Short mmCIF file of C-alpha atoms in Angstrom, two decimals:
data_model
loop_
_atom_site.label_atom_id
_atom_site.label_comp_id
_atom_site.label_asym_id
_atom_site.label_seq_id
_atom_site.Cartn_x
_atom_site.Cartn_y
_atom_site.Cartn_z
CA MET A 20 -17.44 4.05 9.53
CA ALA A 21 -14.50 3.34 7.24
CA ARG A 22 -14.93 3.83 3.49
CA TRP A 23 -12.73 3.63 0.43
CA ASP A 24 -11.09 6.89 -0.63
CA TRP A 25 -9.01 5.39 -3.46
CA TYR A 26 -9.49 2.04 -5.17
CA GLN A 27 -7.27 0.86 -8.00
CA GLY A 28 -6.92 -2.58 -9.49
CA THR A 29 -6.51 -4.75 -12.57
CA VAL A 30 -9.42 -6.87 -13.80
CA HIS A 31 -8.67 -10.26 -15.37
CA GLY A 32 -10.82 -12.54 -17.49
CA VAL A 33 -13.22 -9.81 -18.60
CA GLY A 34 -12.89 -7.55 -21.64
CA VAL A 35 -12.67 -3.78 -21.50
CA ASP A 36 -16.15 -3.37 -23.04
CA GLU A 37 -17.80 -5.23 -20.17
CA VAL A 38 -15.76 -3.40 -17.53
CA ALA A 39 -16.52 -0.01 -19.06
CA ALA A 40 -20.24 -0.80 -19.43
CA SER A 41 -20.45 -1.86 -15.78
CA LEU A 42 -18.84 1.39 -14.66
CA VAL A 43 -21.09 3.55 -16.84
CA ARG A 44 -24.18 1.76 -15.48
CA CYS A 45 -22.93 2.38 -11.95
CA PHE A 46 -22.85 6.14 -12.40
CA ASP A 47 -26.07 7.86 -13.45
CA LEU A 48 -25.91 10.30 -16.37
CA SER A 49 -22.32 9.34 -17.16
CA ASP A 50 -20.51 8.91 -20.47
CA LEU A 51 -17.40 7.09 -21.63
CA CYS A 52 -14.77 9.44 -23.10
CA PRO A 53 -11.30 8.70 -24.51
CA SER A 54 -8.31 9.71 -22.39
CA ARG A 55 -4.56 9.30 -22.25
CA PRO A 56 -3.33 6.08 -20.57
CA ARG A 57 -0.25 5.75 -18.35
CA ASN A 58 2.06 3.09 -16.92
CA GLY A 59 2.66 1.32 -20.21
CA TYR A 60 -0.98 0.89 -21.22
CA HIS A 61 -1.81 1.64 -24.86
CA GLN A 62 -5.40 2.86 -24.59
CA GLY A 63 -7.41 4.80 -22.04
CA ALA A 64 -10.90 6.08 -21.28
CA GLU A 65 -12.67 7.97 -18.54
CA VAL A 66 -16.18 7.64 -17.15
CA ARG A 67 -17.37 11.24 -16.85
CA ARG A 68 -20.39 13.19 -15.75
CA GLY A 69 -19.88 16.54 -17.40
CA SER A 70 -16.32 17.59 -16.58
CA ASN A 71 -16.18 15.38 -13.48
CA VAL A 72 -14.03 12.24 -13.92
CA LEU A 73 -15.64 9.34 -12.04
CA ALA A 74 -13.30 6.51 -13.05
CA LYS A 75 -10.29 5.87 -15.29
CA ILE A 76 -9.80 2.77 -17.45
CA TRP A 77 -6.54 1.68 -19.12
CA TRP A 78 -5.93 -1.39 -21.27
CA GLY A 79 -3.61 -2.85 -23.89
CA GLY A 80 0.15 -3.19 -23.54
CA ASN A 81 -0.21 -4.87 -20.13
CA PRO A 82 -2.34 -7.83 -19.01
CA GLY A 83 -5.89 -7.08 -17.88
CA VAL A 84 -7.99 -3.94 -17.65
CA HIS A 85 -6.78 -1.37 -15.13
CA VAL A 86 -9.37 0.73 -13.26
CA ILE A 87 -8.93 3.68 -10.89
CA GLY A 88 -11.48 5.37 -8.68
CA THR A 89 -10.62 8.20 -6.31
CA GLY A 90 -12.28 10.28 -3.61
CA GLU A 91 -16.03 10.01 -3.17
CA ASP A 92 -16.31 7.87 -6.31
CA SER A 93 -14.05 5.14 -4.90
CA PRO A 94 -16.77 3.11 -3.11
CA ALA A 95 -18.81 2.80 -6.31
CA VAL A 96 -15.74 1.75 -8.34
CA ALA A 97 -14.82 -0.77 -5.64
CA GLY A 98 -18.37 -2.11 -5.76
CA VAL A 99 -18.07 -2.77 -9.49
CA LEU A 100 -14.66 -4.43 -9.18
CA HIS A 101 -15.78 -6.61 -6.28
CA GLY A 102 -18.11 -8.32 -8.76
CA LEU A 103 -15.14 -9.17 -11.01
CA GLU A 104 -11.88 -11.06 -10.56
CA HIS A 105 -9.26 -8.40 -9.91
CA ARG A 106 -5.97 -7.67 -8.18
CA VAL A 107 -5.75 -4.49 -6.12
CA THR A 108 -2.68 -2.32 -6.66
CA ARG A 109 -3.72 0.50 -4.33
CA ALA A 110 -6.54 0.87 -1.82
CA ASP A 111 -6.98 3.77 0.62
CA ALA A 112 -9.53 3.57 3.42
CA CYS A 113 -10.44 6.44 5.72
CA GLU A 114 -12.36 7.42 8.85
CA ASP A 115 -13.55 10.99 9.49
CA TRP A 116 -14.39 12.90 12.66
CA VAL A 117 -15.33 16.48 13.46
CA GLU A 118 -14.04 17.15 16.95
CA ALA A 119 -11.96 19.99 18.37
CA GLY A 120 -8.53 18.94 19.60
CA LEU A 121 -8.82 15.43 18.17
CA PHE A 122 -5.95 15.80 15.71
CA ASP A 123 -3.50 16.54 18.52
CA ARG A 124 -4.71 13.65 20.66
CA LEU A 125 -4.52 11.14 17.83
CA TRP A 126 -1.15 12.34 16.59
CA SER A 127 0.31 12.24 20.10
CA GLY A 128 -0.44 8.53 20.44
CA LEU A 129 0.48 7.54 16.89
CA SER A 130 3.75 9.47 16.74
CA ALA A 131 4.84 8.19 20.18
CA TYR A 132 4.41 4.62 18.98
CA ALA A 133 6.23 5.33 15.70
CA LYS A 134 9.21 6.85 17.51
CA ALA A 135 9.47 3.91 19.88
CA ALA A 136 9.09 1.34 17.10
CA GLY A 137 11.41 3.05 14.60
CA ILE A 138 8.62 3.72 12.09
CA THR A 139 9.32 6.49 9.57
CA ILE A 140 7.56 9.77 10.43
CA ASN A 141 6.99 12.64 8.00
CA GLN A 142 5.21 15.89 8.80
CA GLN A 143 3.83 18.29 6.20
CA GLY A 144 1.93 21.56 6.55
CA ASP A 145 2.22 24.30 9.17
CA TRP A 146 3.06 22.66 12.49
CA VAL A 147 4.01 25.99 14.07
CA SER A 148 0.61 27.64 13.69
CA ASN A 149 -1.16 24.26 13.60
CA LYS A 150 -2.82 24.85 10.25
CA GLY A 151 -3.28 22.27 7.53
CA ARG A 152 -1.14 19.64 9.24
CA THR A 153 -0.54 16.17 7.79
CA GLY A 154 1.37 13.44 9.58
CA TYR A 155 2.62 10.29 7.85
CA LEU A 156 3.66 7.03 9.47
CA GLY A 157 5.55 4.60 7.27
CA ALA A 158 7.58 5.19 4.12
CA ARG A 159 5.84 5.82 0.79
CA THR A 160 7.85 2.95 -0.68
CA SER A 161 6.48 0.43 1.83
CA SER A 162 3.37 -1.71 1.36
CA CYS A 163 1.25 0.53 3.60
CA GLN A 164 1.25 4.02 5.11
CA LEU A 165 -0.90 5.67 7.77
CA VAL A 166 -1.87 9.31 7.28
CA LEU A 167 -3.55 11.71 9.71
CA TYR A 168 -4.54 15.13 8.41
CA GLU A 169 -6.68 18.15 9.04
CA LYS A 170 -9.26 17.60 6.34
CA GLY A 171 -11.12 20.81 7.15
CA ALA A 172 -8.08 22.92 6.32
CA GLN A 173 -7.49 20.91 3.14
CA MET A 174 -11.05 21.65 2.04
CA GLY A 175 -10.71 25.32 2.96
CA VAL A 176 -13.37 25.27 5.66
CA ASP A 177 -13.16 26.39 9.28
CA SER A 178 -13.88 23.02 10.85
CA PRO A 179 -12.03 20.59 13.17
CA TRP A 180 -12.57 17.92 10.53
CA VAL A 181 -9.94 15.19 10.95
CA ARG A 182 -9.26 12.25 8.66
CA LEU A 183 -7.30 9.09 9.43
CA GLU A 184 -6.36 7.24 6.26
CA VAL A 185 -4.48 4.06 5.49
CA ARG A 186 -2.90 3.66 2.07
CA VAL A 187 -2.25 0.09 1.03
CA TYR A 188 -0.02 -0.93 -1.89
CA PRO A 189 -0.26 -4.73 -2.03
CA LYS A 190 2.69 -6.63 -3.41
CA GLY A 191 2.14 -9.39 -5.96
CA PRO A 192 -0.51 -12.03 -5.13
CA ALA A 193 -1.50 -10.15 -1.95
CA GLY A 194 -3.53 -7.86 -4.22
CA TYR A 195 -6.02 -10.69 -4.79
CA ARG A 196 -6.58 -11.02 -1.03
CA VAL A 197 -7.09 -7.29 -0.64
CA ALA A 198 -9.74 -7.50 -3.39
CA SER A 199 -12.06 -9.27 -0.92
CA TRP A 200 -11.60 -6.75 1.93
CA ALA A 201 -14.11 -4.37 3.39
CA PRO A 202 -12.65 -0.86 3.94
CA GLY A 203 -12.15 -1.35 7.68
CA GLU A 204 -9.90 -4.36 7.09
CA ALA A 205 -7.33 -2.17 5.36
CA PHE A 206 -6.31 -0.71 8.73
CA GLY A 207 -4.91 -4.15 9.58
CA ALA A 208 -2.66 -4.32 6.50
CA ALA A 209 0.50 -4.68 8.63
CA ALA A 210 1.37 -5.76 12.16
CA TRP A 211 2.86 -2.36 12.97
CA LEU A 212 -0.38 -0.67 11.88
CA VAL A 213 -2.39 -2.80 14.28
CA GLU A 214 -0.03 -1.95 17.15
CA ALA A 215 0.03 1.77 16.28
CA LEU A 216 -3.75 1.98 16.20
CA LYS A 217 -4.01 0.32 19.60
CA CYS A 218 -2.46 3.55 20.90
CA ILE A 219 -5.63 5.41 19.92
CA GLY A 220 -7.97 2.76 21.32
CA TRP A 221 -8.50 0.58 18.25
CA ASN A 222 -8.23 -2.95 19.60
CA HIS A 223 -10.43 -4.76 17.09
CA LEU A 224 -7.99 -5.16 14.20
CA THR A 225 -6.29 -8.32 12.92
CA ALA A 226 -2.95 -8.03 11.14
CA GLN A 227 -2.94 -9.18 7.50
CA GLY A 228 0.36 -8.79 5.66
CA VAL A 229 0.30 -7.37 2.14
CA GLY A 230 4.06 -7.28 1.47
CA THR A 231 6.10 -9.57 -0.74
CA VAL A 232 6.80 -12.97 0.80
CA TRP A 233 10.43 -13.94 0.19
CA ARG A 234 10.94 -17.40 -1.28
CA PRO A 235 14.47 -18.82 -1.66
CA SER A 236 15.70 -19.58 -5.17
CA ASP A 237 17.29 -22.91 -6.06
CA ALA A 238 20.70 -21.26 -5.64
CA ASP A 239 19.73 -19.96 -2.19
CA LYS A 240 18.55 -23.43 -1.20
CA ALA A 241 21.83 -24.98 -2.38
CA LYS A 242 23.86 -22.43 -0.38
CA ARG A 243 21.82 -23.08 2.75
CA HIS A 244 22.30 -26.83 2.37
CA LEU A 245 26.03 -26.34 1.86
CA VAL A 246 26.40 -24.19 4.98
CA LYS A 247 24.21 -26.51 7.06
CA GLN A 248 26.20 -29.60 6.09
CA TYR A 249 29.75 -28.18 6.02
CA LYS A 250 29.65 -25.25 8.45
CA ALA A 251 32.03 -26.91 10.93
CA THR A 252 34.50 -27.90 8.18
CA ILE A 253 34.48 -24.41 6.65
CA SER A 254 34.94 -22.74 10.05
CA ALA A 255 37.89 -25.02 10.89
CA TRP A 256 39.45 -24.34 7.48
CA ARG A 257 39.12 -20.59 8.04
CA ASP A 258 40.86 -20.97 11.43
CA GLU A 259 43.71 -22.82 9.72
CA CYS A 260 44.07 -19.79 7.44
CA GLY A 261 44.54 -17.46 10.41
CA GLY A 262 40.87 -16.78 11.11
CA SER A 263 40.52 -14.38 8.18
CA TRP A 264 37.84 -14.80 5.54
CA GLU A 265 40.18 -13.08 3.08
CA SER A 266 42.88 -15.71 3.69
CA PHE A 267 40.27 -18.43 3.51
CA GLY A 268 39.13 -17.08 0.15
CA GLN A 269 42.66 -17.19 -1.20
CA ALA A 270 43.09 -20.77 0.00
CA PHE A 271 39.76 -21.71 -1.52
CA GLU A 272 40.72 -20.19 -4.89
CA ALA A 273 44.07 -21.98 -4.84
CA LEU A 274 42.40 -25.31 -4.11
CA ALA A 275 39.72 -24.70 -6.75
CA LYS A 276 42.42 -24.12 -9.38
#
């Protein structure tokens, strides 16, 4: 079953004291300790149990209260944030299996789709001796990325433990939609993800875009209207100038002056 492996978002409408108290209550025997903030925030704290950091909290300098939960602590952090209005900035969901030969079978189907569809592929680790391999589909700069890796090797254990992980970086308002997702829904964060995962037998997903939706500015709208209304006139004028856009530009400048 899918679960969160990273959950990061910004809470709105609730003060840092309430957010921090909710996180401390969520983790037994935990304390709130000061820490160094990042990304333009002025203040930071960590929820800790001994030396183990369970959640990070940043506030001040930017709107809202920013919270980060990673690894096995992510589901609990997500549970707290799901009770508050928040916008997700990163959410990783994963599925694990322990099965010999599974990594090769999964990677064969996923990489074949990526090559055919022109999806970016990146391979890390030892692919010669087949030790500690990690395969990435999708660019890190995109709104989502699919990662397949040999988790057993990462953990330093002799086990055919394989993890499939989707990393979602919602753009703008899409982060509010992601805030209502269950972990399994993250694997449908893009149409190409849904198609790629069909290659390994996952046919239950529904595509839900998390990228930025382009909206034309007033200037863009004016240009579109101009082209729509005067396209034939402009094309004929260009032909009169010898069919060259450079000559047309010169004629346009002369007329404008």
